[in-house]
mmCIF file of N, CA and C and ligand atoms in Angstrom:
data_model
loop_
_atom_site.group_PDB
_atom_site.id
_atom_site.type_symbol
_atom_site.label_atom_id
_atom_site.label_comp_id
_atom_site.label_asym_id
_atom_site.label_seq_id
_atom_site.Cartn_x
_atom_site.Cartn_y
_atom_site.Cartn_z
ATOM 1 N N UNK W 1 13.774 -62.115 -23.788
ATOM 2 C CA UNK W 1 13.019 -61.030 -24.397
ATOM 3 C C UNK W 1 12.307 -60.250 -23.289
ATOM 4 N N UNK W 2 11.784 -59.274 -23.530
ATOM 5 C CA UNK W 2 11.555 -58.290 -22.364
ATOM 6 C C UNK W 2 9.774 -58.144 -22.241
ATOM 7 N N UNK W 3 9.175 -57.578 -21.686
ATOM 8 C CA UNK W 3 8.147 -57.312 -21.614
ATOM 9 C C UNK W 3 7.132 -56.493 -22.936
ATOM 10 N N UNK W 4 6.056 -57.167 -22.727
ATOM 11 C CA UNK W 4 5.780 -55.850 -24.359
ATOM 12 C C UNK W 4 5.419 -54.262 -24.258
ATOM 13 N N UNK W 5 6.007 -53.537 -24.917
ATOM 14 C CA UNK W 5 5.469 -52.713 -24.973
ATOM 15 C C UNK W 5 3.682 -52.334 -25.062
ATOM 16 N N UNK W 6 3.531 -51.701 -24.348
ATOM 17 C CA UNK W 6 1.932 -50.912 -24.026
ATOM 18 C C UNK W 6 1.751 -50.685 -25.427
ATOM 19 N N UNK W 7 0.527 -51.711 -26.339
ATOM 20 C CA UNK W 7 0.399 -50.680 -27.853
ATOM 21 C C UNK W 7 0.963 -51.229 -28.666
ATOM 22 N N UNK W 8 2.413 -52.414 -28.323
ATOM 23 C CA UNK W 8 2.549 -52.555 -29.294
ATOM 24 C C UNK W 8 2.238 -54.030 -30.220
ATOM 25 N N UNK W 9 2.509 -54.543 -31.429
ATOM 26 C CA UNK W 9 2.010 -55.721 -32.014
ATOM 27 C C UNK W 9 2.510 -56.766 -31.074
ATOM 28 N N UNK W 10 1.794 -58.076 -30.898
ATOM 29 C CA UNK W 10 1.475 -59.250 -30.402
ATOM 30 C C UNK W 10 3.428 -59.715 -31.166
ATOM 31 N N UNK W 11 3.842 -60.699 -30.477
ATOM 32 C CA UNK W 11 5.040 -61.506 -31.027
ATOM 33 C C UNK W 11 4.968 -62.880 -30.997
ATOM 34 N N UNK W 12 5.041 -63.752 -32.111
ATOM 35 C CA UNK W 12 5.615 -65.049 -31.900
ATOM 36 C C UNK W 12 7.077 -65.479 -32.177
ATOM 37 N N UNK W 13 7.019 -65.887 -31.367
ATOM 38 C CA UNK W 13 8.647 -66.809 -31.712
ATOM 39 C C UNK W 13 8.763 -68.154 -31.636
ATOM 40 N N UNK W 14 9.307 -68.589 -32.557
ATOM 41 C CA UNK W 14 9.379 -69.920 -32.894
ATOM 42 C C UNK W 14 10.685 -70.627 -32.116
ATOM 43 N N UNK W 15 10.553 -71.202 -31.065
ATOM 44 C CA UNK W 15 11.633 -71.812 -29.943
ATOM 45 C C UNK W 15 12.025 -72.854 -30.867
ATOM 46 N N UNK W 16 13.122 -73.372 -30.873
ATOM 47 C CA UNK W 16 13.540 -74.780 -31.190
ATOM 48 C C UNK W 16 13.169 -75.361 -30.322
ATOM 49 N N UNK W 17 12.939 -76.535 -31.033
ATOM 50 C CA UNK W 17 12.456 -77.518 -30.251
ATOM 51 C C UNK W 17 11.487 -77.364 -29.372
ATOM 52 N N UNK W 18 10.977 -76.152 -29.199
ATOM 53 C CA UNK W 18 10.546 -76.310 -28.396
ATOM 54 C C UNK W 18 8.309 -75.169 -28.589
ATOM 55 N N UNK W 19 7.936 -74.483 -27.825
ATOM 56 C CA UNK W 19 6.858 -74.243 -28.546
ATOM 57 C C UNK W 19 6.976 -72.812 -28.876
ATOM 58 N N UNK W 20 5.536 -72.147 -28.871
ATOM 59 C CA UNK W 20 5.420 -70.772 -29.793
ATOM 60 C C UNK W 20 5.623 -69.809 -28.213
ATOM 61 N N UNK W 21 6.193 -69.292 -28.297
ATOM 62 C CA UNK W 21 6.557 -68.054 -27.216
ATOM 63 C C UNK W 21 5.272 -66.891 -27.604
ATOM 64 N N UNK W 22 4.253 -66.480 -26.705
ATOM 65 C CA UNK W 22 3.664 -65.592 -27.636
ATOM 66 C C UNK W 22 3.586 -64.364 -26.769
ATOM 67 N N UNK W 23 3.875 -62.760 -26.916
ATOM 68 C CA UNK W 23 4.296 -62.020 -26.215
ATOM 69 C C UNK W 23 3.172 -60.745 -26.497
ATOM 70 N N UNK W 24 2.646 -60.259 -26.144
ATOM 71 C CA UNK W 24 1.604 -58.774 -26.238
ATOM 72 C C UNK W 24 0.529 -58.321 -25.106
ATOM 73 N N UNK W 25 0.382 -57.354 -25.445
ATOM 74 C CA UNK W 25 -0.617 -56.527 -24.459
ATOM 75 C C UNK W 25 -2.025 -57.256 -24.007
ATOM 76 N N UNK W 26 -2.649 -57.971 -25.370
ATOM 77 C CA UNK W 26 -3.829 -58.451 -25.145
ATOM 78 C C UNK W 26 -4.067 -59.530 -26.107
ATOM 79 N N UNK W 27 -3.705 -60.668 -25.740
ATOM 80 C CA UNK W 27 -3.796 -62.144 -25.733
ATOM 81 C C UNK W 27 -5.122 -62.850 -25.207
ATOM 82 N N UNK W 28 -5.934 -63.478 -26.580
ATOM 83 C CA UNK W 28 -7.133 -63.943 -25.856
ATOM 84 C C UNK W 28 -7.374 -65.285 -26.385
ATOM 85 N N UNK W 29 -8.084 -66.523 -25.659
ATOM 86 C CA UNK W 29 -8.328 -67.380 -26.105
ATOM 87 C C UNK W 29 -9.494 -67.683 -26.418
ATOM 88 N N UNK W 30 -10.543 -68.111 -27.354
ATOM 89 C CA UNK W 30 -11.231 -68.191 -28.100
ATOM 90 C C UNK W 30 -12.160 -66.439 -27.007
ATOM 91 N N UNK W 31 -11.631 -65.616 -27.311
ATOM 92 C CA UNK W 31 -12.070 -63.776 -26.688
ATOM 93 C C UNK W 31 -12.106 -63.327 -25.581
ATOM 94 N N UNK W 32 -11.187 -64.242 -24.860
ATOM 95 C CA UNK W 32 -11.113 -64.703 -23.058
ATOM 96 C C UNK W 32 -9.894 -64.274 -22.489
ATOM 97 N N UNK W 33 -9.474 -63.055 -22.244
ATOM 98 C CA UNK W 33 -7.838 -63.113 -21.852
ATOM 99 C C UNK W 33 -6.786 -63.557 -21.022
ATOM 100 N N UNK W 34 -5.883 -64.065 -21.638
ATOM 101 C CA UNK W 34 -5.376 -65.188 -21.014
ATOM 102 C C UNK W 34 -3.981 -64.240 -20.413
ATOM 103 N N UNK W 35 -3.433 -62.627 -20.922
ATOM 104 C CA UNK W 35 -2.498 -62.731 -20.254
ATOM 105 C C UNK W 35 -1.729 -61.786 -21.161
ATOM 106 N N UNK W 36 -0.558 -61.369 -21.013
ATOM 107 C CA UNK W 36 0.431 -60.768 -21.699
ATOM 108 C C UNK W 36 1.597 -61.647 -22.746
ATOM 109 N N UNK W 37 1.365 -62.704 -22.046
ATOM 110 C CA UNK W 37 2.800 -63.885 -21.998
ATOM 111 C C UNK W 37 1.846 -65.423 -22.340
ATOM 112 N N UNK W 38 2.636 -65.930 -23.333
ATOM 113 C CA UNK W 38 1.568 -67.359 -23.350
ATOM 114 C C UNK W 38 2.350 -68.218 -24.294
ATOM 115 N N UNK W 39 2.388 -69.711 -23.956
ATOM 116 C CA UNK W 39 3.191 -69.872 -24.655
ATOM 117 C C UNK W 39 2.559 -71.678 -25.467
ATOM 118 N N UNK W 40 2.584 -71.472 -26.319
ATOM 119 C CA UNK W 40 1.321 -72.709 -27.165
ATOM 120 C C UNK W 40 1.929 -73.873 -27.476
ATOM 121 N N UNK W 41 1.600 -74.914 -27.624
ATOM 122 C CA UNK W 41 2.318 -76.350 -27.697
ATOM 123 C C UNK W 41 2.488 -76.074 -29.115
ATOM 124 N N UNK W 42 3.620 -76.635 -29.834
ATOM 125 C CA UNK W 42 3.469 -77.004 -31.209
ATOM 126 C C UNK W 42 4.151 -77.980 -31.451
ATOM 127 N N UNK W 43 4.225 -79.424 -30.462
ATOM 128 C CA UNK W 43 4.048 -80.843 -30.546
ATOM 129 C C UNK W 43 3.201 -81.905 -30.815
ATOM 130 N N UNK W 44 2.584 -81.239 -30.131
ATOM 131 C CA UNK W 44 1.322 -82.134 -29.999
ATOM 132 C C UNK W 44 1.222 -82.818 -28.335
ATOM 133 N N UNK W 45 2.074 -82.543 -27.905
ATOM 134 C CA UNK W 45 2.133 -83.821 -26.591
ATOM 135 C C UNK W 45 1.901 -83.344 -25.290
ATOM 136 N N UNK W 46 1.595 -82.094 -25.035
ATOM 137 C CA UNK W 46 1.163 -81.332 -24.074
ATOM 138 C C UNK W 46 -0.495 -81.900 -23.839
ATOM 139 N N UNK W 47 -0.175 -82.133 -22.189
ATOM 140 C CA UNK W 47 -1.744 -82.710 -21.846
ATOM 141 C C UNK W 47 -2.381 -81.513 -21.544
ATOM 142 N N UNK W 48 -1.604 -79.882 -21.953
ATOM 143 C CA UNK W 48 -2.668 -79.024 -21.437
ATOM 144 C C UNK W 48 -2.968 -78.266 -22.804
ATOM 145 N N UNK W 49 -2.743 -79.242 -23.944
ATOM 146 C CA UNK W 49 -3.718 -78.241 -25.277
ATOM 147 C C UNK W 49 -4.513 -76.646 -24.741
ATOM 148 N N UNK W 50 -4.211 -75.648 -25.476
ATOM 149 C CA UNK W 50 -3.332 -75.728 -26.399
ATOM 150 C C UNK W 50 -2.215 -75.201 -26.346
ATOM 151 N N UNK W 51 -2.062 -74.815 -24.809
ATOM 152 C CA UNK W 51 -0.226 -74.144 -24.064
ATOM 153 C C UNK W 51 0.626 -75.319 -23.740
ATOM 154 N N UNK W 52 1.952 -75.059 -23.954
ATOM 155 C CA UNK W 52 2.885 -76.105 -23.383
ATOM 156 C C UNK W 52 3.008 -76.454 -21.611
ATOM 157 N N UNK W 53 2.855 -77.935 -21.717
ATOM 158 C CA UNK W 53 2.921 -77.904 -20.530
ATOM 159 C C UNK W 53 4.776 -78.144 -19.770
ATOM 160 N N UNK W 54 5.494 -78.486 -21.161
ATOM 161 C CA UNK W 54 7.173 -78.584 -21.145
ATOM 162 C C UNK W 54 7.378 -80.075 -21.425
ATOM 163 N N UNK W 55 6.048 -81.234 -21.979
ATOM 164 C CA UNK W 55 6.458 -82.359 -22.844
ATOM 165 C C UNK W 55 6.973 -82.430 -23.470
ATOM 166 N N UNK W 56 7.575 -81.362 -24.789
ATOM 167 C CA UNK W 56 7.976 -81.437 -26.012
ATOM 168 C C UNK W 56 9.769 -82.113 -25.096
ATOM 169 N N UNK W 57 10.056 -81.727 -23.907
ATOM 170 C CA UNK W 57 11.708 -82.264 -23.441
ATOM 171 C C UNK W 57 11.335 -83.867 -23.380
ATOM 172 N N UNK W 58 10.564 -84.412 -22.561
ATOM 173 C CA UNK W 58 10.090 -85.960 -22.788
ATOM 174 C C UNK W 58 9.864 -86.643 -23.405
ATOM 175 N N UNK W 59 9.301 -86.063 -24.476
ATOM 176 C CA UNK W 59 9.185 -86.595 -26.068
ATOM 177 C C UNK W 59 10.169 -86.031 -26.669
ATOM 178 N N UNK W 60 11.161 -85.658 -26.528
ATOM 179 C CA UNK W 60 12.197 -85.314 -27.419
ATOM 180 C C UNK W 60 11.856 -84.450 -28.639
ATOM 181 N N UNK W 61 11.228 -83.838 -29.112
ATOM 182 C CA UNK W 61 10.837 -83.003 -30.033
ATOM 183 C C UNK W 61 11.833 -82.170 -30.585
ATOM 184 N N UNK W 62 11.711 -82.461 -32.063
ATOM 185 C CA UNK W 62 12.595 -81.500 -33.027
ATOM 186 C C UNK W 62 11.635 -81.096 -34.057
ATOM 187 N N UNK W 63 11.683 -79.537 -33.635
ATOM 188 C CA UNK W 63 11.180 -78.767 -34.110
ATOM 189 C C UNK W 63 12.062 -77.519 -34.428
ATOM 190 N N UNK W 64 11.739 -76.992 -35.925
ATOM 191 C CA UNK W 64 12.818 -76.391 -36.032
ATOM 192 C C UNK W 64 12.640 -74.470 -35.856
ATOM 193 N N UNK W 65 13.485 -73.803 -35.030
ATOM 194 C CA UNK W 65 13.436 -72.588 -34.756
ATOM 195 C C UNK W 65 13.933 -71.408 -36.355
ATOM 196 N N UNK W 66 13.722 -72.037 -37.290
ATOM 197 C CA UNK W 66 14.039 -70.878 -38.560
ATOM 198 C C UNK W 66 12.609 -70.628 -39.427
ATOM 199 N N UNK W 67 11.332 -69.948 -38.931
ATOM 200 C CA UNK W 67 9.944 -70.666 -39.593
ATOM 201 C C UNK W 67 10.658 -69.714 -41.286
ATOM 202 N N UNK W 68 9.831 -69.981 -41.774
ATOM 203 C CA UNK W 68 10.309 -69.793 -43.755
ATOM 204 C C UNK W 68 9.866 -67.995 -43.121
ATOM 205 N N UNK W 69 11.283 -67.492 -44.299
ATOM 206 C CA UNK W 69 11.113 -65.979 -44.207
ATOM 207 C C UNK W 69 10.114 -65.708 -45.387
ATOM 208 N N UNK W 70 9.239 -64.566 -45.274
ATOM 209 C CA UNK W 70 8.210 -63.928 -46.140
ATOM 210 C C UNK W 70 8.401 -62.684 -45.778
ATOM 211 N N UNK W 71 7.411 -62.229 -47.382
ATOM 212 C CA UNK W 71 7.460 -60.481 -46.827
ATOM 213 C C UNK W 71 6.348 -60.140 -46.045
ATOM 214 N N UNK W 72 5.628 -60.782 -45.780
ATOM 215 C CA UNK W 72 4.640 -60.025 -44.958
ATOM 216 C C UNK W 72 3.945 -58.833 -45.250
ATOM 217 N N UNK W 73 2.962 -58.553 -44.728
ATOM 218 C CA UNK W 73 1.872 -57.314 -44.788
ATOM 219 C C UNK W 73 2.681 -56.378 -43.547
ATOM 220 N N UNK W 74 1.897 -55.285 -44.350
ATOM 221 C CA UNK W 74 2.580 -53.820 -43.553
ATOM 222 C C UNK W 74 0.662 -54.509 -42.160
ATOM 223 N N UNK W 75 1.278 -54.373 -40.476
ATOM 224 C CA UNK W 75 0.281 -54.606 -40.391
ATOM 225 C C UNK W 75 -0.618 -52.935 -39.595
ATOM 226 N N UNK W 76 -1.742 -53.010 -39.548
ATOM 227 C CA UNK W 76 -2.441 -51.892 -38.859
ATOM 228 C C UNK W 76 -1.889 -51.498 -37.762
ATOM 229 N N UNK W 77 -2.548 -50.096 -36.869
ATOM 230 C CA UNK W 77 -2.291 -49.357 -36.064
ATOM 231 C C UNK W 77 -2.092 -50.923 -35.034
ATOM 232 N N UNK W 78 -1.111 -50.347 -34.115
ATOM 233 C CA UNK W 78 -0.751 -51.481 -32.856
ATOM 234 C C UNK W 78 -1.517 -51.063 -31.882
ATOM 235 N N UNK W 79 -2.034 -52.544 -31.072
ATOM 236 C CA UNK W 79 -2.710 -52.638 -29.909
ATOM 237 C C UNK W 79 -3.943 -53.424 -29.899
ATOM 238 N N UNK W 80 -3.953 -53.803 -31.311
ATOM 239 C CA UNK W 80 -4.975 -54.547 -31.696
ATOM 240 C C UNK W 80 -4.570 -56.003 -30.705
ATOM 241 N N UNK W 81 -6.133 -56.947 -30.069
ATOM 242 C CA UNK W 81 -5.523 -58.058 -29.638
ATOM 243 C C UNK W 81 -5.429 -58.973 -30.538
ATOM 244 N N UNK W 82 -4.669 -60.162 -29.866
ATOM 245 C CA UNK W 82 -4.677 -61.022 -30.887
ATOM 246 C C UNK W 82 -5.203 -62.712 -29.717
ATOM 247 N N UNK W 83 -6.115 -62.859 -31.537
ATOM 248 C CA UNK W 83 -7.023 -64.079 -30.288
ATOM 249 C C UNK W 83 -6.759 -65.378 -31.212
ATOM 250 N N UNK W 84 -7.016 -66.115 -30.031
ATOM 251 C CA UNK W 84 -6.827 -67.598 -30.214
ATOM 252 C C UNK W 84 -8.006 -69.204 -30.469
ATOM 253 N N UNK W 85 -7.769 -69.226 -31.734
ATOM 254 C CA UNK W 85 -9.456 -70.305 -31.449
ATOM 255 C C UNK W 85 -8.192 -71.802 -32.155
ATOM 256 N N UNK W 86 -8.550 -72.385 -30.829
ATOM 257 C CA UNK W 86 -7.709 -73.960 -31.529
ATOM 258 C C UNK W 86 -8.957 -74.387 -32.200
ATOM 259 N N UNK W 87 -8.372 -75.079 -33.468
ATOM 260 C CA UNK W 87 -9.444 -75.596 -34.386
ATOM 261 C C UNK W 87 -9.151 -77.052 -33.821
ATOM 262 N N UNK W 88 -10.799 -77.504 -33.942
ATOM 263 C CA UNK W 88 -10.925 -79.280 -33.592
ATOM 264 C C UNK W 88 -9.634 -80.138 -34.443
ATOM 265 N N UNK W 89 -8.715 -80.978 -33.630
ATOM 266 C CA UNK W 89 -8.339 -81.734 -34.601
ATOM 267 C C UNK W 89 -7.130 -81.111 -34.842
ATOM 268 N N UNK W 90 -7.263 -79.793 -35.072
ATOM 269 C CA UNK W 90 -5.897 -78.731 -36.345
ATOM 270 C C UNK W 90 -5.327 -77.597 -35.792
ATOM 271 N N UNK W 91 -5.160 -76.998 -36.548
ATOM 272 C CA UNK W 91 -3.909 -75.721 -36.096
ATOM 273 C C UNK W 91 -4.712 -74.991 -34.730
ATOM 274 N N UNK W 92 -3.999 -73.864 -34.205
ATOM 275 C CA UNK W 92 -4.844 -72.635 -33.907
ATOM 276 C C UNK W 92 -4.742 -71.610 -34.865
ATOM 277 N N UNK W 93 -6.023 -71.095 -34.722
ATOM 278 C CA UNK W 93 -6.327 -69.809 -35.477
ATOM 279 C C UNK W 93 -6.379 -68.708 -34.850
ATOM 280 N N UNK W 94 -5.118 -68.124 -35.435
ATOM 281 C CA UNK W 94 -4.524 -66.837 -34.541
ATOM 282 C C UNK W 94 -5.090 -65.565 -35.363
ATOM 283 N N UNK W 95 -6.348 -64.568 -35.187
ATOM 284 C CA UNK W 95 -6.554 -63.501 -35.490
ATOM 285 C C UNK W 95 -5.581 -62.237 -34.957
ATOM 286 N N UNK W 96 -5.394 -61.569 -35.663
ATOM 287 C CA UNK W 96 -4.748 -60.310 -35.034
ATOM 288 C C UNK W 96 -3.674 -59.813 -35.586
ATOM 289 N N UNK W 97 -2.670 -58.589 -35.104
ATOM 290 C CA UNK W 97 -1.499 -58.133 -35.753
ATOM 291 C C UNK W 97 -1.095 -59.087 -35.315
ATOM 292 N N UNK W 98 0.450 -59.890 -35.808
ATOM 293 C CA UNK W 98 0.980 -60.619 -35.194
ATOM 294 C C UNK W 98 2.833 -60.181 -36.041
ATOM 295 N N UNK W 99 3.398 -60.327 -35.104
ATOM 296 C CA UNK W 99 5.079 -60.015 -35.627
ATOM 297 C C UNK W 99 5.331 -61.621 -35.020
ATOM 298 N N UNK W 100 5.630 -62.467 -36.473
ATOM 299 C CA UNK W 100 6.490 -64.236 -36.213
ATOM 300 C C UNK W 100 7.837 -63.512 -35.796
ATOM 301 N N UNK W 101 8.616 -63.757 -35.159
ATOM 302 C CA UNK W 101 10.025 -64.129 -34.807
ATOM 303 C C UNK W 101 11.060 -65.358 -34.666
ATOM 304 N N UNK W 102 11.580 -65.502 -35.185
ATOM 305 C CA UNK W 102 12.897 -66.782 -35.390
ATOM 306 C C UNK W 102 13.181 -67.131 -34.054
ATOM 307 N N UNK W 103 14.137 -68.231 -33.901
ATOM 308 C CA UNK W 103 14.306 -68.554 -32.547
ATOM 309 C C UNK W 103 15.536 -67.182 -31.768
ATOM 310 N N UNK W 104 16.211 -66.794 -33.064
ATOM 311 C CA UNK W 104 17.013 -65.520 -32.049
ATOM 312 C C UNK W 104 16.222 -64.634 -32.142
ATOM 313 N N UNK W 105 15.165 -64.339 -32.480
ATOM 314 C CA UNK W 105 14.469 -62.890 -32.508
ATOM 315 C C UNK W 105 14.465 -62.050 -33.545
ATOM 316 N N UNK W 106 15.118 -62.564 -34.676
ATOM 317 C CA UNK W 106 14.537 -62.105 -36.012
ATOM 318 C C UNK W 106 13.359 -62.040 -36.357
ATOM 319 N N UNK W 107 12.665 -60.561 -37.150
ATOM 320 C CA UNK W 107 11.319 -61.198 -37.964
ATOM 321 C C UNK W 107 11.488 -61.855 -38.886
ATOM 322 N N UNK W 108 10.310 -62.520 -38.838
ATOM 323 C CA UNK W 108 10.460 -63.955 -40.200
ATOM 324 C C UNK W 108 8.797 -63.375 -41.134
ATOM 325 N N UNK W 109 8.119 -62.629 -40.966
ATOM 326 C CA UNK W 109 7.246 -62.625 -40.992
ATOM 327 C C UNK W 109 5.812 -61.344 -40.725
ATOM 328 N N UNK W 110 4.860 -60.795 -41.264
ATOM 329 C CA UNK W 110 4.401 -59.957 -40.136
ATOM 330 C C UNK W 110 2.284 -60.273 -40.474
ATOM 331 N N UNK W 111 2.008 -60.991 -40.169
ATOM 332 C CA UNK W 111 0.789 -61.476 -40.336
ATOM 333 C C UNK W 111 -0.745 -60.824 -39.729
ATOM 334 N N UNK W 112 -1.705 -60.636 -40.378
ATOM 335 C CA UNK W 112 -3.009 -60.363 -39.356
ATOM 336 C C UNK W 112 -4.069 -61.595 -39.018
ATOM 337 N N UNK W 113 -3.610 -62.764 -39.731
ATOM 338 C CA UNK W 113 -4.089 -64.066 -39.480
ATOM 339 C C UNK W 113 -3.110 -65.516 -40.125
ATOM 340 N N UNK W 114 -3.634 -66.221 -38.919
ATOM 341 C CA UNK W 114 -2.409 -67.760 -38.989
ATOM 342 C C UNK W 114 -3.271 -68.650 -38.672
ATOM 343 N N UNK W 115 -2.813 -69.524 -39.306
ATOM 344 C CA UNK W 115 -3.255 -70.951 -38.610
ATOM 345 C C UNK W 115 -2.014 -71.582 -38.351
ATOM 346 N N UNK W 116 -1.504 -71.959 -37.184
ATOM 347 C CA UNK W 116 -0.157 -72.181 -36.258
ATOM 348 C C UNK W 116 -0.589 -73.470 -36.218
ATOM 349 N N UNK W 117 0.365 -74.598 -36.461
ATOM 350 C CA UNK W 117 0.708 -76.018 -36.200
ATOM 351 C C UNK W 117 1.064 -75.923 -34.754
ATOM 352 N N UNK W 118 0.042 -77.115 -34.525
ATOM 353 C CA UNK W 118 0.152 -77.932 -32.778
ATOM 354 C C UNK W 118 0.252 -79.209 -32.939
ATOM 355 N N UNK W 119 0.652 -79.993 -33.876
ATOM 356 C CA UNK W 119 0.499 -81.395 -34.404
ATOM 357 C C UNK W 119 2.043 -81.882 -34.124
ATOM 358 N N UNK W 120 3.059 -80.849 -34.486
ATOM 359 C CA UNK W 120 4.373 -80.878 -34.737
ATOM 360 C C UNK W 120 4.656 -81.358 -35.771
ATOM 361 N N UNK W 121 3.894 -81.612 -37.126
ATOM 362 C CA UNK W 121 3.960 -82.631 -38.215
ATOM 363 C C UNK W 121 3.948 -81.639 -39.425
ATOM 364 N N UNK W 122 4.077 -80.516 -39.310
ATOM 365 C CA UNK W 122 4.203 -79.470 -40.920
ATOM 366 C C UNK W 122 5.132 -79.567 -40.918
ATOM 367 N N UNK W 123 5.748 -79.139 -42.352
ATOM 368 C CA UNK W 123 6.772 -78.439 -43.090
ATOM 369 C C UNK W 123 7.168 -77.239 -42.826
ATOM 370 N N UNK W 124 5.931 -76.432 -42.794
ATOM 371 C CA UNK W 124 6.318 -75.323 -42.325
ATOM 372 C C UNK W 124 5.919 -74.369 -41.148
ATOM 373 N N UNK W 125 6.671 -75.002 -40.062
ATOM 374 C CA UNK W 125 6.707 -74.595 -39.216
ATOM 375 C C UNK W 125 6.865 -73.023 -38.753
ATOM 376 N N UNK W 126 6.103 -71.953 -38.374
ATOM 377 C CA UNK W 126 4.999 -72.280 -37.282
ATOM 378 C C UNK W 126 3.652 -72.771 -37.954
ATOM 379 N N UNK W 127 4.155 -72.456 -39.275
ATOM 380 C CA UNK W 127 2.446 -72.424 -39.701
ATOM 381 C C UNK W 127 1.693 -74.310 -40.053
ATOM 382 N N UNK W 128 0.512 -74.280 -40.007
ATOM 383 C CA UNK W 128 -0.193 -75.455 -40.453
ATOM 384 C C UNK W 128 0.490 -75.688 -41.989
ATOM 385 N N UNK W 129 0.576 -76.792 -42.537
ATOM 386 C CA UNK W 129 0.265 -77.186 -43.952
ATOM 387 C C UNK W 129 -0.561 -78.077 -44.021
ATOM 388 N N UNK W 130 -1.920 -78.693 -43.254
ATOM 389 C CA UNK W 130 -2.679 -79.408 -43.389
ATOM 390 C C UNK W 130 -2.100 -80.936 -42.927
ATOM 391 N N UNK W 131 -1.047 -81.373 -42.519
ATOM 392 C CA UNK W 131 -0.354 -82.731 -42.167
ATOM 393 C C UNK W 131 -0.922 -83.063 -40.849
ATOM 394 N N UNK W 132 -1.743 -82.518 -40.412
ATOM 395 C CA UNK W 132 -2.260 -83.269 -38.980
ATOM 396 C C UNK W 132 -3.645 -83.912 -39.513
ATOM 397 N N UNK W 133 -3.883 -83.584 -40.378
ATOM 398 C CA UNK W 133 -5.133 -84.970 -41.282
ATOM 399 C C UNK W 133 -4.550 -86.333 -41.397
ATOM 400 N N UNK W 134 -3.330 -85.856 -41.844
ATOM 401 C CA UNK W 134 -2.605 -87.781 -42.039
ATOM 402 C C UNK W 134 -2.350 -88.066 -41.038
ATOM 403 N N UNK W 135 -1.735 -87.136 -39.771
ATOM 404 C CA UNK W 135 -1.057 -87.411 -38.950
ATOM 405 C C UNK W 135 -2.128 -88.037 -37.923
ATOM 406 N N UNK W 136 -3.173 -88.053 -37.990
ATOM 407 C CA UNK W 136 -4.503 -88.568 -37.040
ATOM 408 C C UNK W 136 -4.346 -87.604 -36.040
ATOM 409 N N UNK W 137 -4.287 -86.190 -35.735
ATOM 410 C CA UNK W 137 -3.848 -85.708 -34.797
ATOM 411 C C UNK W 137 -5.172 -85.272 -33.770
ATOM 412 N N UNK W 138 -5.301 -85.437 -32.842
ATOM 413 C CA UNK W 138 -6.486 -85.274 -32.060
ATOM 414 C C UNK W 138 -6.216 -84.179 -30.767
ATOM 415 N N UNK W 139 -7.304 -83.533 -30.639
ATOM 416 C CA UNK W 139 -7.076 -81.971 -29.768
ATOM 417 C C UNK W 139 -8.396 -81.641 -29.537
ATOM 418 N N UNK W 140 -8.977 -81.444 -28.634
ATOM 419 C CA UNK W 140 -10.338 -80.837 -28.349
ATOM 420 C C UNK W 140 -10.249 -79.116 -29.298
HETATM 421 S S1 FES P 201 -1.860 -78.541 -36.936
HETATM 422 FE FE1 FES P 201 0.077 -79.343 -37.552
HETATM 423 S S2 FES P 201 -0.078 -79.413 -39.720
HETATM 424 FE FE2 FES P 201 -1.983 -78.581 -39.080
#
């Protein structure tokens, strides 16, 4: 995938197996900018919570690259950032425009807020369904 356009909406893509690819102008972590390019564990097994550090190959992780198609919201003017607060314990909470993408680069999706699974233990992948409560999942 190429660089983002100046302006335009934030992208996730859902890698098989592997984590959230996240692509835009202005990427911030809990309002801190981290970058254009960022790319988030959604295993759980990354010792650098909450970006991949490339564990999910060591742990073998299957995770699946098709997240569930929706219609999505028409979202606001582009350029908005999109920020990142990992919740204790649970998903991250992704504020902002956000365009989900499939593992080939389909939209699946077009969101202005997520809570994204880092547990690797939902159903529905990218998003949380609350399974990192059973799963005992622990994350600063
Ligand atoms: S963080 Fe994985 S189900 Fe909530």
């Amino acid at each position: 995938m190429s660089s983002p356009t100046p302006g335009a909406h934030c992208t996730a893509r859902v890698l098989a197996n592997g984590p959230l690819e996240l692509r835009g102008s202005a990427i911030l972590l809990n309002g801190e900018p981290v970058g254009a390019e960022a790319w988030l564990c959604r295993c759980g097994a990354s010792a650098s919570k909450p970006w991949c550090d490339g564990s999910h190959k060591t742990a073998a992780c299957v995770l699946t690259g098709e997240p569930p198609l929706r219609e999505g919201r028409d979202l606001p003017e582009s350029g908005a950032p999109l920020n990142l607060e990992p919740q204790p314990n649970g998903a991250v909470k992704a504020t902002g425009p956000l365009v989900i993408l499939n593992d080939a680069g389909a939209v699946t999706d077009r969101v202005t807020q997520a809570f994204l699974c880092r547990c690797g233990q939902s159903a529905r992948q990218p998003y949380c369904d609350g399974s990192h409560k059973r799963a005992g999942f622990v994350a600063p």
